[in-house]
Short mmCIF file of C-alpha atoms in Angstrom, two decimals:
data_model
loop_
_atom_site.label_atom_id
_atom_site.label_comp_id
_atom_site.label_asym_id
_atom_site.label_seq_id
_atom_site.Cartn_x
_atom_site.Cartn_y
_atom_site.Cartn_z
CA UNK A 1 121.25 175.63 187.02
CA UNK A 2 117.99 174.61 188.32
CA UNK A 3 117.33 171.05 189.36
CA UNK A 4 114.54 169.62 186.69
CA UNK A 5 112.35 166.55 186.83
CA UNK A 6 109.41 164.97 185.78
CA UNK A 7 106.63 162.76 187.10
CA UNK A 8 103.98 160.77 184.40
CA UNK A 9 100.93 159.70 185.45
CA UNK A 10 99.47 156.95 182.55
CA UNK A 11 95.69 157.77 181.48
CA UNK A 12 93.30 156.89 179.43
CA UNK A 13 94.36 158.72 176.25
CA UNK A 14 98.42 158.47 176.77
CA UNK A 15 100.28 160.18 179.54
CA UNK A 16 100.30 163.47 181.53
CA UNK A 17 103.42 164.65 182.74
CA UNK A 18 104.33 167.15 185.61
CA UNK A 19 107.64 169.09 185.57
CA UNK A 20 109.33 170.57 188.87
CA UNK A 21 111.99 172.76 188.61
CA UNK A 22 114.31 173.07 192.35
CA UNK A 23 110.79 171.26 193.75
CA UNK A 24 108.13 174.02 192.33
CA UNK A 25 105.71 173.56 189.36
CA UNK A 26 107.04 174.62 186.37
CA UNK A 27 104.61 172.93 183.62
CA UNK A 28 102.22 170.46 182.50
CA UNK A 29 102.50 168.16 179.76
CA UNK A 30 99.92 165.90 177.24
CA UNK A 31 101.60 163.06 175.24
CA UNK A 32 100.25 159.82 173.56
CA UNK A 33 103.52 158.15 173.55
CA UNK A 34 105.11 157.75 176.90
CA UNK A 35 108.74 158.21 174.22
CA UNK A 36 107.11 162.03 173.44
CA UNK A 37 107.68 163.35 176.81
CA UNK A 38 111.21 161.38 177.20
CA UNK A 39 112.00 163.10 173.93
CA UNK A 40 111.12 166.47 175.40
CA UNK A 41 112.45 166.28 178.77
CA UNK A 42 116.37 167.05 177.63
CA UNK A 43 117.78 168.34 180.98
CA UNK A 44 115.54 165.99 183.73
CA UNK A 45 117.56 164.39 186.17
CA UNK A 46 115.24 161.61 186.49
CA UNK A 47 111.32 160.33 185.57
CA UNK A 48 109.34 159.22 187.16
CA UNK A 49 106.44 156.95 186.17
CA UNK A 50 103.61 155.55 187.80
CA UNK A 51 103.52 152.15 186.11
CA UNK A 52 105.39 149.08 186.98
CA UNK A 53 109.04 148.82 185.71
CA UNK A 54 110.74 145.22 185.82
CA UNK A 55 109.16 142.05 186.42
CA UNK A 56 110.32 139.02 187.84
CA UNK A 57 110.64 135.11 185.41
CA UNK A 58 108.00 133.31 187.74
CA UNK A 59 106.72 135.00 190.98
CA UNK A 60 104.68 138.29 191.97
CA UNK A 61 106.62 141.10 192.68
CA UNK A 62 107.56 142.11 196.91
CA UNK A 63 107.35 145.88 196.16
CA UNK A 64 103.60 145.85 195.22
CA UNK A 65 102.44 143.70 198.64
CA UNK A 66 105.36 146.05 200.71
CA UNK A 67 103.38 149.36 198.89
CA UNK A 68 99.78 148.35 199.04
CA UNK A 69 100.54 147.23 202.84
CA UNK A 70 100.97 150.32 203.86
CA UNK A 71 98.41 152.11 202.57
CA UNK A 72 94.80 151.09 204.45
CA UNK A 73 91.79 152.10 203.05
CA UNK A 74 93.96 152.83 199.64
CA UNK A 75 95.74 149.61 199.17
CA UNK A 76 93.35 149.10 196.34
CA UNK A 77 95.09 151.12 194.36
CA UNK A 78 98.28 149.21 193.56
CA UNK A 79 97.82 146.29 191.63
CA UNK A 80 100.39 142.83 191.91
CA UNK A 81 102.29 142.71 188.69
CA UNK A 82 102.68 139.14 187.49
CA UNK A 83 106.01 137.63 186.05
CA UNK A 84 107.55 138.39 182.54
CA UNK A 85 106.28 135.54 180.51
CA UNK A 86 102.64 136.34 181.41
CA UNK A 87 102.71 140.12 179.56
CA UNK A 88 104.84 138.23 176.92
CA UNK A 89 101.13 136.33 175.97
CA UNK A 90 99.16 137.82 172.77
CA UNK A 91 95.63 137.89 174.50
CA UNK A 92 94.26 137.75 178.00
CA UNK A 93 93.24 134.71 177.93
CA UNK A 94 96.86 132.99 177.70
CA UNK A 95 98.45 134.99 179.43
CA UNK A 96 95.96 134.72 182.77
CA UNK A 97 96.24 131.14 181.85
CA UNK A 98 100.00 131.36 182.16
CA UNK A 99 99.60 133.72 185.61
CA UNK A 100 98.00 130.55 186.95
CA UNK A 101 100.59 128.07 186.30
CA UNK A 102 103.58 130.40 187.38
CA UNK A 103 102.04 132.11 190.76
CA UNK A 104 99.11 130.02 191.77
CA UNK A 105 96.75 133.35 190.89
CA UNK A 106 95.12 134.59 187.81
CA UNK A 107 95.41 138.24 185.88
CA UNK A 108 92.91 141.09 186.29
CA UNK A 109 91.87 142.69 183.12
CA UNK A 110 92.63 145.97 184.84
CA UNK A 111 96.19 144.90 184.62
CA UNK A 112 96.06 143.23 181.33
CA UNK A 113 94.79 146.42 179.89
CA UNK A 114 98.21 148.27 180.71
CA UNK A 115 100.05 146.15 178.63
CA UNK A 116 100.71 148.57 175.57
CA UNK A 117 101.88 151.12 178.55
CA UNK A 118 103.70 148.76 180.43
CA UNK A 119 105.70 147.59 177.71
CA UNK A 120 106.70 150.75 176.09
CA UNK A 121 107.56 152.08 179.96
CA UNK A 122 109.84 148.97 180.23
CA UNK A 123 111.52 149.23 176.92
CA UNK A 124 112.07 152.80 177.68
CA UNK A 125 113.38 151.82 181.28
CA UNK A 126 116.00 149.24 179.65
CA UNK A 127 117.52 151.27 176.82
CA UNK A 128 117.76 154.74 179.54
CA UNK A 129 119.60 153.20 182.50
CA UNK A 130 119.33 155.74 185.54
CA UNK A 131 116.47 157.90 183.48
CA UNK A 132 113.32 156.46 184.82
CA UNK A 133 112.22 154.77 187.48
CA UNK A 134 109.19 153.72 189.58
CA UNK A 135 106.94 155.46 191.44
CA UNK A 136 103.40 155.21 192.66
CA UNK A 137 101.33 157.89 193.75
CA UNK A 138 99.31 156.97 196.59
CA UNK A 139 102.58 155.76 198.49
CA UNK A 140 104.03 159.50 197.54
CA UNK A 141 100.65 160.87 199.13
CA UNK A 142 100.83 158.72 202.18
CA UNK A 143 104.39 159.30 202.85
CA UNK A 144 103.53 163.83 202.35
CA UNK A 145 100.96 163.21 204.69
CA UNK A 146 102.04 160.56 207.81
CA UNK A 147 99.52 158.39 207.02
CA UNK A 148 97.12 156.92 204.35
CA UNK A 149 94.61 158.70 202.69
CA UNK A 150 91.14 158.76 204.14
CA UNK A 151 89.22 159.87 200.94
CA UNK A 152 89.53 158.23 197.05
CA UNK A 153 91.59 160.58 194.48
CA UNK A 154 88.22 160.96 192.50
CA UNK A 155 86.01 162.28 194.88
CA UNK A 156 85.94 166.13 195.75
CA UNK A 157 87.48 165.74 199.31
CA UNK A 158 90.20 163.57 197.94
CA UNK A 159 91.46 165.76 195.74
CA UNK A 160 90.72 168.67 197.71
CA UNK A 161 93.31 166.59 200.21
CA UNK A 162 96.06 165.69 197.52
CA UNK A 163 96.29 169.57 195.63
CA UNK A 164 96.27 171.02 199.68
CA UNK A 165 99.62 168.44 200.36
CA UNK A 166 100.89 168.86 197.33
CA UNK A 167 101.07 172.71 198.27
CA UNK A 168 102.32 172.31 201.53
CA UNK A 169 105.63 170.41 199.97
CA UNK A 170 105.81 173.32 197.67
CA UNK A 171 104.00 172.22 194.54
CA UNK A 172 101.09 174.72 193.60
CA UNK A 173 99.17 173.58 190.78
CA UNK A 174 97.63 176.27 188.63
CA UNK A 175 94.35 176.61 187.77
CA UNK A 176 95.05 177.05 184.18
CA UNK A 177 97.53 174.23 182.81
CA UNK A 178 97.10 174.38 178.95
CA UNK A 179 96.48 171.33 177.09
CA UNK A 180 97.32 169.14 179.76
CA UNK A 181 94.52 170.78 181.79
CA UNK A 182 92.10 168.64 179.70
CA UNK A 183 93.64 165.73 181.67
CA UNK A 184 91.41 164.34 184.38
CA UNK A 185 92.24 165.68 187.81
CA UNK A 186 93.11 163.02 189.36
CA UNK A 187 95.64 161.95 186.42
CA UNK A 188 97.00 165.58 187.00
CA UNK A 189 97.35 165.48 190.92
CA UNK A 190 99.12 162.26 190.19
CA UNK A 191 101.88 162.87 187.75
CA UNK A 192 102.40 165.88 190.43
CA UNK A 193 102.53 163.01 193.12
CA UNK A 194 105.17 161.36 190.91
CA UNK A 195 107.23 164.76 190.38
CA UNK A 196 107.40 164.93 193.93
CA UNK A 197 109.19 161.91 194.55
CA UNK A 198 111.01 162.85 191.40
CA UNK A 199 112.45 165.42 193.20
CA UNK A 200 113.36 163.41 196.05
CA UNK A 201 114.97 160.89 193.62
CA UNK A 202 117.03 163.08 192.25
CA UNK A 203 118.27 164.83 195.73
CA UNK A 204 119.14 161.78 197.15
CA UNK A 205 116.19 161.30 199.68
CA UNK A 206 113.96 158.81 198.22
CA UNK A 207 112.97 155.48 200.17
CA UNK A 208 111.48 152.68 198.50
CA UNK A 209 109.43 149.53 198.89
CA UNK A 210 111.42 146.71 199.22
CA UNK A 211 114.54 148.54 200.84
CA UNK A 212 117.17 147.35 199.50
CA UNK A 213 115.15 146.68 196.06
CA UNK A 214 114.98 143.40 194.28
CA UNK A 215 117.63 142.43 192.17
CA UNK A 216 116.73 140.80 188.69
CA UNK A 217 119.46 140.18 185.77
CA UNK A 218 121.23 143.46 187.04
CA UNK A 219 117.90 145.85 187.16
CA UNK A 220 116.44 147.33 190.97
CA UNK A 221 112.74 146.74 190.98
CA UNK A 222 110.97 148.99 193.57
CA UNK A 223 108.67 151.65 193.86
CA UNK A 224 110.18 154.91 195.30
CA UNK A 225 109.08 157.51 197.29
#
Protein backbone atom coordinates (compact mmCIF):
# COMPACT_ATOMS: atom_id res chain seq x y z
CA UNK A 1 0.00 0.00 0.00
CA UNK A 2 1.34 3.26 -0.97
CA UNK A 3 2.19 5.86 1.62
CA UNK A 4 -0.46 8.94 1.01
CA UNK A 5 -0.43 12.50 2.26
CA UNK A 6 -1.48 15.80 1.79
CA UNK A 7 -0.20 19.36 2.08
CA UNK A 8 -2.93 22.65 2.01
CA UNK A 9 -1.85 25.77 1.19
CA UNK A 10 -4.86 28.52 2.40
CA UNK A 11 -5.77 31.13 -0.50
CA UNK A 12 -7.79 33.58 -1.30
CA UNK A 13 -10.89 31.63 -2.38
CA UNK A 14 -10.51 28.46 0.20
CA UNK A 15 -7.70 25.98 0.05
CA UNK A 16 -5.53 24.08 -2.50
CA UNK A 17 -4.35 20.86 -1.58
CA UNK A 18 -1.37 18.69 -2.92
CA UNK A 19 -1.40 14.87 -2.60
CA UNK A 20 1.93 12.66 -2.62
CA UNK A 21 1.71 9.23 -2.89
CA UNK A 22 5.39 7.19 -1.57
CA UNK A 23 6.79 11.11 -2.03
CA UNK A 24 5.61 11.69 -5.91
CA UNK A 25 2.69 13.91 -7.11
CA UNK A 26 -0.27 12.19 -7.40
CA UNK A 27 -3.04 15.12 -7.59
CA UNK A 28 -4.22 18.49 -7.03
CA UNK A 29 -7.10 19.56 -5.16
CA UNK A 30 -9.66 22.95 -4.97
CA UNK A 31 -11.87 23.20 -1.82
CA UNK A 32 -13.69 26.16 -0.06
CA UNK A 33 -13.90 24.45 3.19
CA UNK A 34 -10.62 23.41 4.64
CA UNK A 35 -13.38 20.16 6.18
CA UNK A 36 -13.89 19.28 2.08
CA UNK A 37 -10.47 18.08 1.54
CA UNK A 38 -10.30 16.33 5.21
CA UNK A 39 -13.49 14.67 4.06
CA UNK A 40 -11.80 13.46 0.89
CA UNK A 41 -8.50 12.51 2.03
CA UNK A 42 -9.70 8.85 3.59
CA UNK A 43 -6.33 6.99 3.55
CA UNK A 44 -3.65 10.19 4.36
CA UNK A 45 -1.37 9.48 6.98
CA UNK A 46 -1.14 12.98 7.93
CA UNK A 47 -2.01 16.92 6.67
CA UNK A 48 -0.42 19.18 6.53
CA UNK A 49 -1.45 22.86 6.65
CA UNK A 50 0.18 25.99 6.26
CA UNK A 51 -1.70 28.01 8.88
CA UNK A 52 -1.06 28.25 12.51
CA UNK A 53 -2.46 25.41 14.75
CA UNK A 54 -2.60 26.10 18.67
CA UNK A 55 -2.13 29.22 20.38
CA UNK A 56 -0.92 30.04 23.60
CA UNK A 57 -3.58 32.01 26.83
CA UNK A 58 -1.28 35.22 26.92
CA UNK A 59 2.09 35.31 25.01
CA UNK A 60 3.33 35.10 21.22
CA UNK A 61 4.14 31.90 20.09
CA UNK A 62 8.38 30.58 20.07
CA UNK A 63 7.86 28.58 16.84
CA UNK A 64 7.03 31.65 14.64
CA UNK A 65 10.36 33.87 15.94
CA UNK A 66 12.47 30.13 15.84
CA UNK A 67 10.90 29.83 11.89
CA UNK A 68 11.10 33.35 10.65
CA UNK A 69 14.81 33.42 12.24
CA UNK A 70 15.98 31.29 10.03
CA UNK A 71 14.88 32.34 7.02
CA UNK A 72 16.80 35.89 5.89
CA UNK A 73 15.56 37.76 3.25
CA UNK A 74 12.13 35.54 3.69
CA UNK A 75 11.43 35.94 7.30
CA UNK A 76 8.64 38.16 6.17
CA UNK A 77 6.73 35.56 5.39
CA UNK A 78 5.73 34.04 8.73
CA UNK A 79 3.65 36.10 10.73
CA UNK A 80 3.65 35.98 15.05
CA UNK A 81 0.38 34.48 16.04
CA UNK A 82 -1.03 36.21 19.09
CA UNK A 83 -2.66 34.34 22.14
CA UNK A 84 -6.16 32.62 22.18
CA UNK A 85 -8.31 35.29 23.65
CA UNK A 86 -7.26 37.80 20.96
CA UNK A 87 -8.89 35.56 17.80
CA UNK A 88 -11.70 34.88 20.40
CA UNK A 89 -12.64 39.00 19.75
CA UNK A 90 -15.69 39.73 17.20
CA UNK A 91 -13.85 42.59 15.22
CA UNK A 92 -10.33 43.81 14.77
CA UNK A 93 -10.54 46.40 16.65
CA UNK A 94 -10.98 44.43 20.12
CA UNK A 95 -9.19 41.99 19.52
CA UNK A 96 -5.79 44.21 18.52
CA UNK A 97 -6.92 46.03 21.55
CA UNK A 98 -6.72 42.84 23.55
CA UNK A 99 -3.13 41.83 21.61
CA UNK A 100 -1.92 44.97 23.36
CA UNK A 101 -2.79 44.28 26.84
CA UNK A 102 -1.67 40.50 26.73
CA UNK A 103 1.84 40.80 24.66
CA UNK A 104 2.82 44.41 24.74
CA UNK A 105 2.21 44.42 20.61
CA UNK A 106 -0.75 45.01 18.47
CA UNK A 107 -2.47 42.65 15.53
CA UNK A 108 -1.82 43.06 11.80
CA UNK A 109 -4.87 42.96 9.70
CA UNK A 110 -2.99 40.46 7.57
CA UNK A 111 -3.38 38.17 10.48
CA UNK A 112 -6.74 39.21 11.55
CA UNK A 113 -7.97 38.40 8.13
CA UNK A 114 -7.14 34.54 8.63
CA UNK A 115 -9.40 34.24 11.30
CA UNK A 116 -12.33 32.29 9.51
CA UNK A 117 -9.25 29.89 8.29
CA UNK A 118 -7.56 29.77 11.38
CA UNK A 119 -10.41 28.79 13.31
CA UNK A 120 -11.87 26.13 11.21
CA UNK A 121 -7.96 24.69 10.87
CA UNK A 122 -7.94 24.63 14.74
CA UNK A 123 -11.28 23.08 15.28
CA UNK A 124 -10.34 20.58 12.73
CA UNK A 125 -6.83 20.10 14.51
CA UNK A 126 -8.69 19.43 18.02
CA UNK A 127 -11.44 17.00 17.06
CA UNK A 128 -8.54 14.83 14.54
CA UNK A 129 -5.73 14.24 17.05
CA UNK A 130 -2.54 13.02 15.01
CA UNK A 131 -4.39 14.09 11.48
CA UNK A 132 -3.04 17.50 10.93
CA UNK A 133 -0.45 19.40 11.84
CA UNK A 134 1.68 22.50 11.09
CA UNK A 135 3.71 23.35 8.49
CA UNK A 136 5.01 26.39 6.73
CA UNK A 137 6.32 26.55 3.43
CA UNK A 138 9.16 28.76 3.19
CA UNK A 139 10.89 26.79 6.18
CA UNK A 140 10.11 23.45 3.91
CA UNK A 141 11.87 25.44 0.95
CA UNK A 142 14.79 26.55 3.00
CA UNK A 143 15.39 23.31 4.62
CA UNK A 144 15.17 21.41 0.40
CA UNK A 145 17.54 23.88 -0.42
CA UNK A 146 20.48 24.54 2.56
CA UNK A 147 19.64 27.85 2.83
CA UNK A 148 16.97 30.63 2.47
CA UNK A 149 15.49 31.65 -0.53
CA UNK A 150 17.05 34.46 -2.49
CA UNK A 151 13.97 35.36 -4.70
CA UNK A 152 9.99 36.03 -3.43
CA UNK A 153 7.50 32.96 -4.32
CA UNK A 154 5.64 35.49 -6.71
CA UNK A 155 8.15 36.55 -8.90
CA UNK A 156 9.25 34.39 -12.02
CA UNK A 157 12.73 33.39 -10.59
CA UNK A 158 11.16 32.41 -7.34
CA UNK A 159 9.05 30.10 -8.55
CA UNK A 160 11.20 29.04 -11.22
CA UNK A 161 13.51 28.14 -7.87
CA UNK A 162 10.68 26.40 -5.72
CA UNK A 163 9.01 23.95 -8.88
CA UNK A 164 13.14 23.17 -9.81
CA UNK A 165 13.57 21.92 -5.74
CA UNK A 166 10.53 20.62 -5.55
CA UNK A 167 11.67 18.26 -8.51
CA UNK A 168 14.88 17.49 -7.27
CA UNK A 169 13.11 15.88 -3.91
CA UNK A 170 10.97 14.03 -6.33
CA UNK A 171 7.83 16.12 -6.67
CA UNK A 172 7.13 17.05 -10.45
CA UNK A 173 4.31 19.25 -10.80
CA UNK A 174 2.36 18.95 -14.01
CA UNK A 175 1.63 21.42 -16.24
CA UNK A 176 -1.96 20.56 -16.42
CA UNK A 177 -3.56 20.16 -12.78
CA UNK A 178 -7.38 20.39 -13.40
CA UNK A 179 -9.40 22.64 -11.38
CA UNK A 180 -6.88 23.24 -8.95
CA UNK A 181 -4.68 24.59 -11.77
CA UNK A 182 -6.82 27.79 -11.55
CA UNK A 183 -5.06 28.22 -8.17
CA UNK A 184 -2.37 30.87 -8.15
CA UNK A 185 1.11 29.44 -8.54
CA UNK A 186 2.48 30.28 -5.77
CA UNK A 187 -0.60 28.80 -3.63
CA UNK A 188 0.15 25.61 -5.77
CA UNK A 189 4.05 25.40 -5.23
CA UNK A 190 3.08 25.81 -1.63
CA UNK A 191 0.60 23.18 -0.71
CA UNK A 192 3.42 21.05 -2.68
CA UNK A 193 5.94 22.62 -0.10
CA UNK A 194 3.57 21.40 2.63
CA UNK A 195 3.17 17.75 1.00
CA UNK A 196 6.71 17.53 1.19
CA UNK A 197 7.10 17.82 4.72
CA UNK A 198 3.96 15.77 4.80
CA UNK A 199 5.85 13.11 3.65
CA UNK A 200 8.56 13.56 5.99
CA UNK A 201 5.94 13.67 8.82
CA UNK A 202 4.64 10.72 8.14
CA UNK A 203 8.17 8.72 7.64
CA UNK A 204 9.39 9.78 10.72
CA UNK A 205 11.97 12.49 9.58
CA UNK A 206 10.44 15.74 10.23
CA UNK A 207 12.24 18.48 12.50
CA UNK A 208 10.46 21.30 13.82
CA UNK A 209 10.73 24.79 15.23
CA UNK A 210 10.84 24.79 18.70
CA UNK A 211 12.46 21.21 19.11
CA UNK A 212 10.98 19.73 21.50
CA UNK A 213 7.56 21.74 20.66
CA UNK A 214 5.61 23.76 23.13
CA UNK A 215 3.37 22.13 25.31
CA UNK A 216 -0.17 23.78 25.91
CA UNK A 217 -3.20 21.88 27.79
CA UNK A 218 -1.80 18.55 26.21
CA UNK A 219 -1.44 19.90 22.35
CA UNK A 220 2.48 20.27 20.55
CA UNK A 221 2.58 23.63 18.91
CA UNK A 222 5.34 23.80 16.21
CA UNK A 223 5.85 24.15 12.74
CA UNK A 224 7.42 21.05 11.05
CA UNK A 225 9.60 20.47 8.42
Amino acid sequence: MSLHVIGVDAYALGWVGVELRDGGFGRAMLASTLYEIVAGSSGAAVIGVDIPLGMLPDRWRAADTLAADQLGPRRGSVFRVPPRAVWQEGDFAAANRLCRELTGAGLSRQSWAMRPKLLEANAIWERHPGLLFEAHPEVSFRQMAGEPLAYAKKTWTGQARRRQLLARHGIVLPDQLGPAGQAPPDDILDAAAVAWSAHRMATGAAQSHPSPPEENEGSRIAIWY
